[in-house]
Amino acid sequence: MPLRHQSPLRFASQMLEQHIPGRKIVQSEGDAWKDAEAQIFDRPPQEEDLLVPAVAEPLLVWIMSGEAQIEERELAGEWTRTNAQTGSFFLTQAGAPYLMRWKTLSECPFQVLHLYLGSDLVARAARSLGLNPSRCRMRDISGAQDAFLTGLLNGLTAEMLSQPSANLLLVNGLLESLTVHLLRQYADTNTGPQHRAAQLPAWKLRKVLTYMQAHLAEPFDLGVLAAVCGMSRFHFSRSFHNTMGQSPSRWFIQARMEQAAHLLLHTDLPVIEIALTVGYESPSHFAQIFRKTTGISPRSYRAL
């Protein structure tokens, strides 16, 4: 699907998919899922210090099979540990990036469901409870068990796996019931809007990342990127860092190196030409940045 046609939910899910390794088993598709986004993943048995980007929409992660020791921490905080098993769920509406790591505790496949709830769905559910949607926010829940939630999620996953397509009325009913249950049991609903570090809206983040990816050969220009988002340089830089966990310039360099690594492995282009393609007129400067980012030289990387 071309990037310009992606919904905010699809973009958010793809951002997370890029940061957390694993094989995607199934992806929600069709009109039944217009208010939510769901994916099922088979995760590797162990991962260390993964940076998870901020998620504007409520995200529910449900352990479908397996058992794992999962640790999470804020960028400047302490690790907190949870032993999760089949049926455990994690709920977040993270206002800032955080770090995560895990190690499986059994031989069973470690499979998880990611379910993103759209703002329209949450607002409808809040209003049905007589709540003000702007005053509702999901609490962070780690490794909890909820039999009622498990029943609803079993129904949703069954529909995801059904052929040829999920039933619109059934999926909508399950999603509405699930969101009402989450608001009743796991949301802060009686407080005013909480202070949150400034975030880039999903559409602005999508726009600026697309622009940077298309202009890797050009010099980094913070003013141009801020203008793409219609923001001041300071506000854009702070909001980008809060959303992505790194500065715009650092993301730009990393994107350049990822493109260079792809060209080194999949083309026969000379290193000097690859350097020019990703914006470095000096091959030695390019090699220095590449080594700093990957730990090895461009030529050694090509020989892998």
PDB file of C-alpha atoms in Angstrom:
ATOM      1  CA  MET A   1       0.000   0.000   0.000  1.00  0.00           C
ATOM      2  CA  PRO A   2       1.546   3.372  -0.967  1.00  0.00           C
ATOM      3  CA  LEU A   3       2.533   5.427   2.058  1.00  0.00           C
ATOM      4  CA  ARG A   4       0.265   8.364   1.144  1.00  0.00           C
ATOM      5  CA  HIS A   5      -2.795   6.112   1.362  1.00  0.00           C
ATOM      6  CA  GLN A   6      -2.003   4.682   4.797  1.00  0.00           C
ATOM      7  CA  SER A   7      -4.270   5.385   7.732  1.00  0.00           C
ATOM      8  CA  PRO A   8      -2.696   6.698  10.955  1.00  0.00           C
ATOM      9  CA  LEU A   9      -3.324   3.296  12.559  1.00  0.00           C
ATOM     10  CA  ARG A  10      -1.584   1.415   9.740  1.00  0.00           C
ATOM     11  CA  PHE A  11       1.330   3.827   9.874  1.00  0.00           C
ATOM     12  CA  ALA A  12       1.644   3.427  13.664  1.00  0.00           C
ATOM     13  CA  SER A  13       1.600  -0.362  13.352  1.00  0.00           C
ATOM     14  CA  GLN A  14       4.241  -0.325  10.629  1.00  0.00           C
ATOM     15  CA  MET A  15       6.460   1.970  12.707  1.00  0.00           C
ATOM     16  CA  LEU A  16       6.323  -0.519  15.577  1.00  0.00           C
ATOM     17  CA  GLU A  17       6.760  -3.453  13.198  1.00  0.00           C
ATOM     18  CA  GLN A  18      10.048  -1.945  11.990  1.00  0.00           C
ATOM     19  CA  HIS A  19      11.384  -1.697  15.548  1.00  0.00           C
ATOM     20  CA  ILE A  20      10.352  -5.079  16.998  1.00  0.00           C
ATOM     21  CA  PRO A  21      11.667  -8.186  15.192  1.00  0.00           C
ATOM     22  CA  GLY A  22       9.463 -11.120  14.353  1.00  0.00           C
ATOM     23  CA  ARG A  23       7.507 -12.836  11.582  1.00  0.00           C
ATOM     24  CA  LYS A  24       4.076 -11.417  10.859  1.00  0.00           C
ATOM     25  CA  ILE A  25       1.550 -14.229  10.587  1.00  0.00           C
ATOM     26  CA  VAL A  26      -1.545 -12.247   9.649  1.00  0.00           C
ATOM     27  CA  GLN A  27      -2.646  -8.648   9.159  1.00  0.00           C
ATOM     28  CA  SER A  28      -6.165  -7.263   9.569  1.00  0.00           C
ATOM     29  CA  GLU A  29      -7.676  -6.243   6.235  1.00  0.00           C
ATOM     30  CA  GLY A  30     -10.989  -4.973   4.897  1.00  0.00           C
ATOM     31  CA  ASP A  31     -13.861  -2.706   5.904  1.00  0.00           C
ATOM     32  CA  ALA A  32     -14.440  -4.599   9.154  1.00  0.00           C
ATOM     33  CA  TRP A  33     -11.204  -3.131  10.495  1.00  0.00           C
ATOM     34  CA  LYS A  34     -11.618   0.536   9.585  1.00  0.00           C
ATOM     35  CA  ASP A  35     -11.614   1.583  13.289  1.00  0.00           C
ATOM     36  CA  ALA A  36      -8.789  -0.687  14.447  1.00  0.00           C
ATOM     37  CA  GLU A  37      -5.587  -2.345  13.278  1.00  0.00           C
ATOM     38  CA  ALA A  38      -4.562  -5.873  14.267  1.00  0.00           C
ATOM     39  CA  GLN A  39      -1.528  -8.037  13.604  1.00  0.00           C
ATOM     40  CA  ILE A  40      -0.341 -11.434  14.832  1.00  0.00           C
ATOM     41  CA  PHE A  41       3.419 -12.015  15.168  1.00  0.00           C
ATOM     42  CA  ASP A  42       5.711 -14.942  15.873  1.00  0.00           C
ATOM     43  CA  ARG A  43       8.456 -13.380  18.019  1.00  0.00           C
ATOM     44  CA  PRO A  44      12.043 -14.643  18.409  1.00  0.00           C
ATOM     45  CA  PRO A  45      12.927 -16.319  21.729  1.00  0.00           C
ATOM     46  CA  GLN A  46      15.089 -13.452  22.970  1.00  0.00           C
ATOM     47  CA  GLU A  47      15.690  -9.764  22.249  1.00  0.00           C
ATOM     48  CA  GLU A  48      17.720  -7.075  24.021  1.00  0.00           C
ATOM     49  CA  ASP A  49      17.165  -3.333  24.490  1.00  0.00           C
ATOM     50  CA  LEU A  50      14.640  -2.599  21.751  1.00  0.00           C
ATOM     51  CA  LEU A  51      13.589   1.036  21.387  1.00  0.00           C
ATOM     52  CA  VAL A  52       9.788   1.158  21.107  1.00  0.00           C
ATOM     53  CA  PRO A  53       8.495   4.420  19.589  1.00  0.00           C
ATOM     54  CA  ALA A  54       5.672   6.412  21.140  1.00  0.00           C
ATOM     55  CA  VAL A  55       2.172   5.216  20.228  1.00  0.00           C
ATOM     56  CA  ALA A  56      -0.568   7.834  20.138  1.00  0.00           C
ATOM     57  CA  GLU A  57      -3.402   5.286  19.919  1.00  0.00           C
ATOM     58  CA  PRO A  58      -4.168   2.743  22.669  1.00  0.00           C
ATOM     59  CA  LEU A  59      -2.218  -0.438  21.952  1.00  0.00           C
ATOM     60  CA  LEU A  60      -3.163  -3.829  23.390  1.00  0.00           C
ATOM     61  CA  VAL A  61      -0.602  -6.644  23.165  1.00  0.00           C
ATOM     62  CA  TRP A  62      -1.982 -10.102  23.999  1.00  0.00           C
ATOM     63  CA  ILE A  63       0.117 -13.250  24.445  1.00  0.00           C
ATOM     64  CA  MET A  64      -1.508 -15.917  22.268  1.00  0.00           C
ATOM     65  CA  SER A  65       0.983 -18.684  23.044  1.00  0.00           C
ATOM     66  CA  GLY A  66       4.211 -19.144  24.950  1.00  0.00           C
ATOM     67  CA  GLU A  67       5.689 -17.735  28.130  1.00  0.00           C
ATOM     68  CA  ALA A  68       8.322 -15.036  28.505  1.00  0.00           C
ATOM     69  CA  GLN A  69      10.115 -12.817  30.973  1.00  0.00           C
ATOM     70  CA  ILE A  70       9.485  -9.306  29.664  1.00  0.00           C
ATOM     71  CA  GLU A  71      11.252  -6.194  30.933  1.00  0.00           C
ATOM     72  CA  GLU A  72      10.397  -2.564  30.166  1.00  0.00           C
ATOM     73  CA  ARG A  73      11.794   0.794  31.193  1.00  0.00           C
ATOM     74  CA  GLU A  74      11.557   4.460  30.352  1.00  0.00           C
ATOM     75  CA  LEU A  75      14.654   5.895  28.676  1.00  0.00           C
ATOM     76  CA  ALA A  76      15.929   7.274  31.991  1.00  0.00           C
ATOM     77  CA  GLY A  77      14.209   4.774  34.297  1.00  0.00           C
ATOM     78  CA  GLU A  78      14.754   1.370  35.892  1.00  0.00           C
ATOM     79  CA  TRP A  79      13.849  -1.981  34.360  1.00  0.00           C
ATOM     80  CA  THR A  80      10.565  -3.522  35.519  1.00  0.00           C
ATOM     81  CA  ARG A  81      10.064  -7.256  35.029  1.00  0.00           C
ATOM     82  CA  THR A  82       6.896  -9.193  34.202  1.00  0.00           C
ATOM     83  CA  ASN A  83       6.512 -12.937  33.700  1.00  0.00           C
ATOM     84  CA  ALA A  84       3.872 -13.229  30.974  1.00  0.00           C
ATOM     85  CA  GLN A  85       2.130 -16.364  29.760  1.00  0.00           C
ATOM     86  CA  THR A  86      -0.625 -17.327  27.352  1.00  0.00           C
ATOM     87  CA  GLY A  87      -3.557 -14.979  27.970  1.00  0.00           C
ATOM     88  CA  SER A  88      -1.484 -12.187  29.564  1.00  0.00           C
ATOM     89  CA  PHE A  89      -1.956  -8.741  28.082  1.00  0.00           C
ATOM     90  CA  PHE A  90      -0.134  -5.415  28.003  1.00  0.00           C
ATOM     91  CA  LEU A  91      -1.928  -2.118  27.489  1.00  0.00           C
ATOM     92  CA  THR A  92      -0.241   1.181  26.712  1.00  0.00           C
ATOM     93  CA  GLN A  93      -0.877   4.600  25.302  1.00  0.00           C
ATOM     94  CA  ALA A  94       2.759   5.600  25.560  1.00  0.00           C
ATOM     95  CA  GLY A  95       3.441   9.321  25.390  1.00  0.00           C
ATOM     96  CA  ALA A  96       7.170   8.739  24.923  1.00  0.00           C
ATOM     97  CA  PRO A  97       9.493   6.031  23.574  1.00  0.00           C
ATOM     98  CA  TYR A  98      10.606   3.284  25.953  1.00  0.00           C
ATOM     99  CA  LEU A  99      12.957   0.293  26.006  1.00  0.00           C
ATOM    100  CA  MET A 100      11.912  -3.349  26.084  1.00  0.00           C
ATOM    101  CA  ARG A 101      13.605  -6.758  26.189  1.00  0.00           C
ATOM    102  CA  TRP A 102      12.404 -10.326  26.660  1.00  0.00           C
ATOM    103  CA  LYS A 103      13.446 -13.959  27.017  1.00  0.00           C
ATOM    104  CA  THR A 104      11.075 -16.860  26.471  1.00  0.00           C
ATOM    105  CA  LEU A 105      10.640 -19.387  29.276  1.00  0.00           C
ATOM    106  CA  SER A 106       9.228 -22.338  27.321  1.00  0.00           C
ATOM    107  CA  GLU A 107       9.641 -24.162  24.032  1.00  0.00           C
ATOM    108  CA  CYS A 108       6.202 -23.048  22.783  1.00  0.00           C
ATOM    109  CA  PRO A 109       6.142 -20.516  19.924  1.00  0.00           C
ATOM    110  CA  PHE A 110       6.012 -16.981  21.332  1.00  0.00           C
ATOM    111  CA  GLN A 111       3.052 -15.527  19.413  1.00  0.00           C
ATOM    112  CA  VAL A 112       1.410 -12.194  20.177  1.00  0.00           C
ATOM    113  CA  LEU A 113      -1.502 -10.101  18.937  1.00  0.00           C
ATOM    114  CA  HIS A 114      -1.062  -6.346  18.497  1.00  0.00           C
ATOM    115  CA  LEU A 115      -4.371  -4.455  18.501  1.00  0.00           C
ATOM    116  CA  TYR A 116      -4.457  -0.683  17.897  1.00  0.00           C
ATOM    117  CA  LEU A 117      -7.715   1.075  18.800  1.00  0.00           C
ATOM    118  CA  GLY A 118      -8.645   4.091  16.667  1.00  0.00           C
ATOM    119  CA  SER A 119      -9.639   7.406  18.241  1.00  0.00           C
ATOM    120  CA  ASP A 120     -13.145   7.268  16.732  1.00  0.00           C
ATOM    121  CA  LEU A 121     -13.751   3.838  18.274  1.00  0.00           C
ATOM    122  CA  VAL A 122     -12.524   4.984  21.695  1.00  0.00           C
ATOM    123  CA  ALA A 123     -14.583   8.188  21.516  1.00  0.00           C
ATOM    124  CA  ARG A 124     -17.787   6.277  20.678  1.00  0.00           C
ATOM    125  CA  ALA A 125     -17.199   3.847  23.528  1.00  0.00           C
ATOM    126  CA  ALA A 126     -16.475   6.708  25.955  1.00  0.00           C
ATOM    127  CA  ARG A 127     -19.648   8.558  25.010  1.00  0.00           C
ATOM    128  CA  SER A 128     -21.695   5.357  25.445  1.00  0.00           C
ATOM    129  CA  LEU A 129     -20.486   5.348  29.068  1.00  0.00           C
ATOM    130  CA  GLY A 130     -21.327   9.009  29.564  1.00  0.00           C
ATOM    131  CA  LEU A 131     -17.633   9.959  29.573  1.00  0.00           C
ATOM    132  CA  ASN A 132     -15.832  12.838  27.923  1.00  0.00           C
ATOM    133  CA  PRO A 133     -13.415  11.258  25.371  1.00  0.00           C
ATOM    134  CA  SER A 134     -10.871  14.054  25.903  1.00  0.00           C
ATOM    135  CA  ARG A 135     -10.659  13.099  29.597  1.00  0.00           C
ATOM    136  CA  CYS A 136     -10.067   9.373  29.001  1.00  0.00           C
ATOM    137  CA  ARG A 137      -6.665   7.758  28.780  1.00  0.00           C
ATOM    138  CA  MET A 138      -5.655   4.118  29.054  1.00  0.00           C
ATOM    139  CA  ARG A 139      -3.398   3.222  31.967  1.00  0.00           C
ATOM    140  CA  ASP A 140      -0.212   1.218  31.417  1.00  0.00           C
ATOM    141  CA  ILE A 141      -0.945  -2.436  32.242  1.00  0.00           C
ATOM    142  CA  SER A 142       1.772  -5.126  32.114  1.00  0.00           C
ATOM    143  CA  GLY A 143       1.177  -8.875  32.153  1.00  0.00           C
ATOM    144  CA  ALA A 144      -2.389  -8.862  33.528  1.00  0.00           C
ATOM    145  CA  GLN A 145      -4.959 -11.634  33.001  1.00  0.00           C
ATOM    146  CA  ASP A 146      -8.601 -10.880  32.166  1.00  0.00           C
ATOM    147  CA  ALA A 147     -10.959 -13.748  31.268  1.00  0.00           C
ATOM    148  CA  PHE A 148     -13.579 -11.481  29.675  1.00  0.00           C
ATOM    149  CA  LEU A 149     -10.945  -9.745  27.552  1.00  0.00           C
ATOM    150  CA  THR A 150      -9.516 -13.108  26.521  1.00  0.00           C
ATOM    151  CA  GLY A 151     -12.933 -14.225  25.244  1.00  0.00           C
ATOM    152  CA  LEU A 152     -13.306 -11.100  23.112  1.00  0.00           C
ATOM    153  CA  LEU A 153      -9.778 -11.405  21.736  1.00  0.00           C
ATOM    154  CA  ASN A 154     -10.296 -15.073  20.881  1.00  0.00           C
ATOM    155  CA  GLY A 155     -13.283 -14.002  18.783  1.00  0.00           C
ATOM    156  CA  LEU A 156     -11.335 -11.241  17.039  1.00  0.00           C
ATOM    157  CA  THR A 157      -8.371 -13.469  16.205  1.00  0.00           C
ATOM    158  CA  ALA A 158     -10.712 -16.135  14.846  1.00  0.00           C
ATOM    159  CA  GLU A 159     -12.213 -13.536  12.507  1.00  0.00           C
ATOM    160  CA  MET A 160      -8.763 -12.335  11.457  1.00  0.00           C
ATOM    161  CA  LEU A 161      -7.906 -15.864  10.407  1.00  0.00           C
ATOM    162  CA  SER A 162     -11.257 -16.516   8.690  1.00  0.00           C
ATOM    163  CA  GLN A 163     -11.631 -16.751   4.937  1.00  0.00           C
ATOM    164  CA  PRO A 164     -12.440 -15.056   2.708  1.00  0.00           C
ATOM    165  CA  SER A 165     -12.935 -12.051   5.006  1.00  0.00           C
ATOM    166  CA  ALA A 166     -13.961 -11.027   8.502  1.00  0.00           C
ATOM    167  CA  ASN A 167     -17.626 -10.349   9.237  1.00  0.00           C
ATOM    168  CA  LEU A 168     -18.215  -6.612   9.560  1.00  0.00           C
ATOM    169  CA  LEU A 169     -20.962  -6.767  12.203  1.00  0.00           C
ATOM    170  CA  LEU A 170     -19.148  -9.340  14.331  1.00  0.00           C
ATOM    171  CA  VAL A 171     -15.817  -7.502  14.311  1.00  0.00           C
ATOM    172  CA  ASN A 172     -17.476  -4.165  15.048  1.00  0.00           C
ATOM    173  CA  GLY A 173     -19.430  -5.671  17.939  1.00  0.00           C
ATOM    174  CA  LEU A 174     -16.354  -7.328  19.438  1.00  0.00           C
ATOM    175  CA  LEU A 175     -14.266  -4.153  19.090  1.00  0.00           C
ATOM    176  CA  GLU A 176     -16.953  -1.983  20.663  1.00  0.00           C
ATOM    177  CA  SER A 177     -17.408  -4.428  23.569  1.00  0.00           C
ATOM    178  CA  LEU A 178     -13.668  -4.679  24.081  1.00  0.00           C
ATOM    179  CA  THR A 179     -13.156  -0.894  24.084  1.00  0.00           C
ATOM    180  CA  VAL A 180     -16.008  -0.330  26.539  1.00  0.00           C
ATOM    181  CA  HIS A 181     -14.511  -2.998  28.821  1.00  0.00           C
ATOM    182  CA  LEU A 182     -11.044  -1.393  28.644  1.00  0.00           C
ATOM    183  CA  LEU A 183     -12.461   2.033  29.491  1.00  0.00           C
ATOM    184  CA  ARG A 184     -14.403   0.628  32.428  1.00  0.00           C
ATOM    185  CA  GLN A 185     -11.531  -1.382  33.875  1.00  0.00           C
ATOM    186  CA  TYR A 186      -8.235   0.126  32.736  1.00  0.00           C
ATOM    187  CA  ALA A 187      -8.643   3.825  31.944  1.00  0.00           C
ATOM    188  CA  ASP A 188      -8.246   7.044  33.886  1.00  0.00           C
ATOM    189  CA  THR A 189     -11.543   8.816  33.204  1.00  0.00           C
ATOM    190  CA  ASN A 190     -11.978  11.356  36.009  1.00  0.00           C
ATOM    191  CA  THR A 191      -8.951  13.543  35.511  1.00  0.00           C
ATOM    192  CA  GLY A 192      -8.376  16.448  33.172  1.00  0.00           C
ATOM    193  CA  PRO A 193      -6.061  16.214  30.175  1.00  0.00           C
ATOM    194  CA  GLN A 194      -2.646  15.155  31.428  1.00  0.00           C
ATOM    195  CA  HIS A 195       0.535  16.935  30.501  1.00  0.00           C
ATOM    196  CA  ARG A 196       2.334  14.996  27.805  1.00  0.00           C
ATOM    197  CA  ALA A 197       5.599  15.629  26.081  1.00  0.00           C
ATOM    198  CA  ALA A 198       4.882  17.213  22.695  1.00  0.00           C
ATOM    199  CA  GLN A 199       4.391  14.543  20.018  1.00  0.00           C
ATOM    200  CA  LEU A 200       4.281  14.741  16.243  1.00  0.00           C
ATOM    201  CA  PRO A 201       0.835  13.702  14.950  1.00  0.00           C
ATOM    202  CA  ALA A 202       1.017  10.530  12.877  1.00  0.00           C
ATOM    203  CA  TRP A 203       0.311  12.341   9.592  1.00  0.00           C
ATOM    204  CA  LYS A 204       3.094  14.891  10.203  1.00  0.00           C
ATOM    205  CA  LEU A 205       5.542  12.160  11.179  1.00  0.00           C
ATOM    206  CA  ARG A 206       4.621  10.195   8.062  1.00  0.00           C
ATOM    207  CA  LYS A 207       5.084  13.293   5.917  1.00  0.00           C
ATOM    208  CA  VAL A 208       8.508  14.252   7.259  1.00  0.00           C
ATOM    209  CA  LEU A 209       9.899  10.692   7.259  1.00  0.00           C
ATOM    210  CA  THR A 210       8.790  10.268   3.654  1.00  0.00           C
ATOM    211  CA  TYR A 211      10.461  13.585   2.763  1.00  0.00           C
ATOM    212  CA  MET A 212      13.735  12.658   4.454  1.00  0.00           C
ATOM    213  CA  GLN A 213      13.786   9.213   2.845  1.00  0.00           C
ATOM    214  CA  ALA A 214      13.349  10.826  -0.583  1.00  0.00           C
ATOM    215  CA  HIS A 215      16.135  13.380   0.003  1.00  0.00           C
ATOM    216  CA  LEU A 216      18.927  11.309   1.558  1.00  0.00           C
ATOM    217  CA  ALA A 217      21.443  12.591  -0.998  1.00  0.00           C
ATOM    218  CA  GLU A 218      20.825  16.204   0.008  1.00  0.00           C
ATOM    219  CA  PRO A 219      22.343  18.011   3.016  1.00  0.00           C
ATOM    220  CA  PHE A 220      20.391  17.769   6.260  1.00  0.00           C
ATOM    221  CA  ASP A 221      18.361  20.948   6.796  1.00  0.00           C
ATOM    222  CA  LEU A 222      16.354  21.246   9.999  1.00  0.00           C
ATOM    223  CA  GLY A 223      14.592  24.378   8.737  1.00  0.00           C
ATOM    224  CA  VAL A 224      13.277  22.612   5.644  1.00  0.00           C
ATOM    225  CA  LEU A 225      12.002  19.655   7.693  1.00  0.00           C
ATOM    226  CA  ALA A 226      10.279  21.982  10.165  1.00  0.00           C
ATOM    227  CA  ALA A 227       8.641  23.779   7.237  1.00  0.00           C
ATOM    228  CA  VAL A 228       7.395  20.451   5.839  1.00  0.00           C
ATOM    229  CA  CYS A 229       5.480  20.050   9.113  1.00  0.00           C
ATOM    230  CA  GLY A 230       4.501  23.724   9.360  1.00  0.00           C
ATOM    231  CA  MET A 231       6.356  24.098  12.672  1.00  0.00           C
ATOM    232  CA  SER A 232       9.186  26.143  14.158  1.00  0.00           C
ATOM    233  CA  ARG A 233      12.628  24.518  14.168  1.00  0.00           C
ATOM    234  CA  PHE A 234      12.630  24.216  17.974  1.00  0.00           C
ATOM    235  CA  HIS A 235       9.092  22.798  18.258  1.00  0.00           C
ATOM    236  CA  PHE A 236       9.660  20.349  15.397  1.00  0.00           C
ATOM    237  CA  SER A 237      13.005  19.120  16.755  1.00  0.00           C
ATOM    238  CA  ARG A 238      11.618  18.602  20.274  1.00  0.00           C
ATOM    239  CA  SER A 239       8.433  16.890  19.048  1.00  0.00           C
ATOM    240  CA  PHE A 240      10.376  14.607  16.685  1.00  0.00           C
ATOM    241  CA  HIS A 241      12.727  13.556  19.474  1.00  0.00           C
ATOM    242  CA  ASN A 242       9.826  12.884  21.849  1.00  0.00           C
ATOM    243  CA  THR A 243       8.142  10.716  19.218  1.00  0.00           C
ATOM    244  CA  MET A 244      11.114   8.812  17.793  1.00  0.00           C
ATOM    245  CA  GLY A 245      13.549   8.769  20.722  1.00  0.00           C
ATOM    246  CA  GLN A 246      16.279  10.428  18.653  1.00  0.00           C
ATOM    247  CA  SER A 247      16.947  13.738  16.950  1.00  0.00           C
ATOM    248  CA  PRO A 248      15.945  14.388  13.316  1.00  0.00           C
ATOM    249  CA  SER A 249      19.613  14.557  12.309  1.00  0.00           C
ATOM    250  CA  ARG A 250      20.363  11.209  13.976  1.00  0.00           C
ATOM    251  CA  TRP A 251      17.382   9.572  12.233  1.00  0.00           C
ATOM    252  CA  PHE A 252      18.561  11.066   8.909  1.00  0.00           C
ATOM    253  CA  ILE A 253      22.081   9.647   9.321  1.00  0.00           C
ATOM    254  CA  GLN A 254      20.686   6.259  10.300  1.00  0.00           C
ATOM    255  CA  ALA A 255      18.415   6.238   7.227  1.00  0.00           C
ATOM    256  CA  ARG A 256      21.419   7.087   5.044  1.00  0.00           C
ATOM    257  CA  MET A 257      23.411   4.209   6.512  1.00  0.00           C
ATOM    258  CA  GLU A 258      20.507   1.782   6.097  1.00  0.00           C
ATOM    259  CA  GLN A 259      20.252   2.752   2.433  1.00  0.00           C
ATOM    260  CA  ALA A 260      24.013   2.415   2.015  1.00  0.00           C
ATOM    261  CA  ALA A 261      23.977  -1.020   3.650  1.00  0.00           C
ATOM    262  CA  HIS A 262      21.227  -2.138   1.271  1.00  0.00           C
ATOM    263  CA  LEU A 263      23.219  -0.933  -1.756  1.00  0.00           C
ATOM    264  CA  LEU A 264      26.398  -2.595  -0.507  1.00  0.00           C
ATOM    265  CA  LEU A 265      24.690  -5.977  -0.193  1.00  0.00           C
ATOM    266  CA  HIS A 266      22.391  -5.888  -3.215  1.00  0.00           C
ATOM    267  CA  THR A 267      24.293  -3.976  -5.906  1.00  0.00           C
ATOM    268  CA  ASP A 268      27.784  -3.914  -7.431  1.00  0.00           C
ATOM    269  CA  LEU A 269      28.035  -0.117  -7.216  1.00  0.00           C
ATOM    270  CA  PRO A 270      31.486   1.139  -6.165  1.00  0.00           C
ATOM    271  CA  VAL A 271      31.698   2.409  -2.597  1.00  0.00           C
ATOM    272  CA  ILE A 272      32.415   5.942  -3.809  1.00  0.00           C
ATOM    273  CA  GLU A 273      29.193   5.936  -5.853  1.00  0.00           C
ATOM    274  CA  ILE A 274      27.200   4.612  -2.895  1.00  0.00           C
ATOM    275  CA  ALA A 275      28.680   7.395  -0.763  1.00  0.00           C
ATOM    276  CA  LEU A 276      27.477   9.993  -3.286  1.00  0.00           C
ATOM    277  CA  THR A 277      24.037   8.346  -3.463  1.00  0.00           C
ATOM    278  CA  VAL A 278      23.521   8.837   0.256  1.00  0.00           C
ATOM    279  CA  GLY A 279      24.910  12.360   0.373  1.00  0.00           C
ATOM    280  CA  TYR A 280      28.649  12.072   1.095  1.00  0.00           C
ATOM    281  CA  GLU A 281      31.101  13.617  -1.346  1.00  0.00           C
ATOM    282  CA  SER A 282      34.066  12.291   0.635  1.00  0.00           C
ATOM    283  CA  PRO A 283      34.378   8.470   0.616  1.00  0.00           C
ATOM    284  CA  SER A 284      36.546   8.627   3.754  1.00  0.00           C
ATOM    285  CA  HIS A 285      33.888  10.631   5.628  1.00  0.00           C
ATOM    286  CA  PHE A 286      31.230   8.179   4.488  1.00  0.00           C
ATOM    287  CA  ALA A 287      33.368   5.232   5.631  1.00  0.00           C
ATOM    288  CA  GLN A 288      33.923   6.907   9.016  1.00  0.00           C
ATOM    289  CA  ILE A 289      30.177   7.435   9.587  1.00  0.00           C
ATOM    290  CA  PHE A 290      29.344   3.938   8.327  1.00  0.00           C
ATOM    291  CA  ARG A 291      31.877   2.350  10.682  1.00  0.00           C
ATOM    292  CA  LYS A 292      30.601   4.420  13.612  1.00  0.00           C
ATOM    293  CA  THR A 293      27.024   3.281  12.880  1.00  0.00           C
ATOM    294  CA  THR A 294      27.592  -0.402  12.061  1.00  0.00           C
ATOM    295  CA  GLY A 295      30.917  -1.193  13.732  1.00  0.00           C
ATOM    296  CA  ILE A 296      32.632  -2.245  10.485  1.00  0.00           C
ATOM    297  CA  SER A 297      33.820  -0.613   7.268  1.00  0.00           C
ATOM    298  CA  PRO A 298      31.703  -0.504   4.085  1.00  0.00           C
ATOM    299  CA  ARG A 299      34.013  -2.974   2.340  1.00  0.00           C
ATOM    300  CA  SER A 300      33.900  -5.403   5.261  1.00  0.00           C
ATOM    301  CA  TYR A 301      30.113  -5.110   5.367  1.00  0.00           C
ATOM    302  CA  ARG A 302      29.903  -5.950   1.648  1.00  0.00           C
ATOM    303  CA  ALA A 303      32.029  -9.044   2.245  1.00  0.00           C
ATOM    304  CA  LEU A 304      29.630 -10.443   4.861  1.00  0.00           C
TER     305      LEU A 304
END
